[in-house]
Short mmCIF file of C-alpha atoms in Angstrom, two decimals:
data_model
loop_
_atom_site.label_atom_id
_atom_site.label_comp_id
_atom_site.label_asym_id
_atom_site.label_seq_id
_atom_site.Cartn_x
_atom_site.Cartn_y
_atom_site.Cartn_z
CA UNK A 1 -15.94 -16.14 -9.18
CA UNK A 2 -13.09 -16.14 -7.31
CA UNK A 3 -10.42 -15.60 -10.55
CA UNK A 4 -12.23 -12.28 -10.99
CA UNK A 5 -11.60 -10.85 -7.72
CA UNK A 6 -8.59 -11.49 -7.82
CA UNK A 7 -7.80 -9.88 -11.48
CA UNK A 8 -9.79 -7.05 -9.51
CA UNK A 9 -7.30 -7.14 -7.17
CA UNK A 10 -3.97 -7.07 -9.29
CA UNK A 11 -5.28 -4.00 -11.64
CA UNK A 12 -5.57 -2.14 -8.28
CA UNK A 13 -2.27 -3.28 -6.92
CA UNK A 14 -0.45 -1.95 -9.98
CA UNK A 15 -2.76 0.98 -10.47
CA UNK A 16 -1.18 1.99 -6.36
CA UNK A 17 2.41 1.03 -7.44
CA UNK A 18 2.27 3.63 -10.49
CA UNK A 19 0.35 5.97 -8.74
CA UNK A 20 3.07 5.87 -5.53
CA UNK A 21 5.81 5.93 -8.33
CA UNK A 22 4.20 9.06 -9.95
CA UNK A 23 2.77 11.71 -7.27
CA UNK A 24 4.65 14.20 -5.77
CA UNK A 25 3.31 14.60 -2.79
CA UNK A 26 5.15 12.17 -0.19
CA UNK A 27 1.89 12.14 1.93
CA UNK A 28 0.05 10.77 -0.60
CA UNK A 29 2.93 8.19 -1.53
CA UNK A 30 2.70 7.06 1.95
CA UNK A 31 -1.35 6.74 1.91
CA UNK A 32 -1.03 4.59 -1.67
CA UNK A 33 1.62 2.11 -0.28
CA UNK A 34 -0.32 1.05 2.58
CA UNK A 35 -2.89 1.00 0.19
CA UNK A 36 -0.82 -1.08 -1.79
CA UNK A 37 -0.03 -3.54 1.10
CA UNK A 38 -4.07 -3.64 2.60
CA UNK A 39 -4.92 -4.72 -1.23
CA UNK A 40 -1.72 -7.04 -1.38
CA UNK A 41 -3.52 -8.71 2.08
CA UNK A 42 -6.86 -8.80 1.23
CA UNK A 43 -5.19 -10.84 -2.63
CA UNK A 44 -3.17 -13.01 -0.09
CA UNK A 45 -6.18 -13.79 1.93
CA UNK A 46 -8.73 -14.44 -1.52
CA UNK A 47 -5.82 -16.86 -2.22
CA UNK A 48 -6.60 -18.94 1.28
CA UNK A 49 -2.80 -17.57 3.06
CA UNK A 50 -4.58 -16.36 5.91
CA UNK A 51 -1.88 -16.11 8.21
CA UNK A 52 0.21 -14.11 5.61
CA UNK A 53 -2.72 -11.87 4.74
CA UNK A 54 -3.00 -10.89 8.56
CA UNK A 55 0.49 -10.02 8.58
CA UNK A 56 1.18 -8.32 5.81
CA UNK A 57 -2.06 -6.51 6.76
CA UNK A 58 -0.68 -5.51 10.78
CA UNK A 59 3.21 -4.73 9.28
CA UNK A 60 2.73 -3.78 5.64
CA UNK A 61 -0.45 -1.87 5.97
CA UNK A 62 -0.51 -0.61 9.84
CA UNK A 63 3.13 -0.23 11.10
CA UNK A 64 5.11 0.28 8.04
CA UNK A 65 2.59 2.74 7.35
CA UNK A 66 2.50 4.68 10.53
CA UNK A 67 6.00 5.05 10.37
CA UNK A 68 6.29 6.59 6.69
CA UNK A 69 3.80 8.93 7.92
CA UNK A 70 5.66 10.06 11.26
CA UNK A 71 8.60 10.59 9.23
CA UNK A 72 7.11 12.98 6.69
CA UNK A 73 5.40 14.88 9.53
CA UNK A 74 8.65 14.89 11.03
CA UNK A 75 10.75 16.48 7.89
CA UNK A 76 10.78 20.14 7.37
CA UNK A 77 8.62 21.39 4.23
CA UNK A 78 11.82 23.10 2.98
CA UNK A 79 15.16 22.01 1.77
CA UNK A 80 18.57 23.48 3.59
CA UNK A 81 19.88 24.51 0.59
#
């Protein structure tokens, strides 16, 4: 049971990395890599690294994730050119 969850787990991490890769909204790149890094957790904690799952889950997921999103918010919508 377990093998399948986490084979459930790796199509959705790559499905986020190409998805990130791919959109053009930044917003939405922002949104996918935490996704990416909740979904990288939750593999880490299927595997039994708890303790690595909770931290990529606070810094990966949470903070890293807060900050690409205060940074877009803080960019203008227009180039200077």
């Amino acid at each position: 049971m377990n093998w399948e969850i986490e084979i459930l787990f790796y199509v959705v991490l790559t499905t986020a990395a190409l998805v990130a890769l791919h959109v053009r909204n930044l917003m939405a790149a922002a949104v996918t890599l935490a996704i990416f890094s909740y979904v990288g957790a939750l593999l880490m904690m299927s595997m039994g690294a708890v303790d690595v799952a909770f931290t990529e889950a606070v810094v990966g997921a949470g903070i890293t994730g807060v900050f690409y999103i205060a940074m877009i918010l803080k960019t203008s919508q227009r180039s200077s050119d």
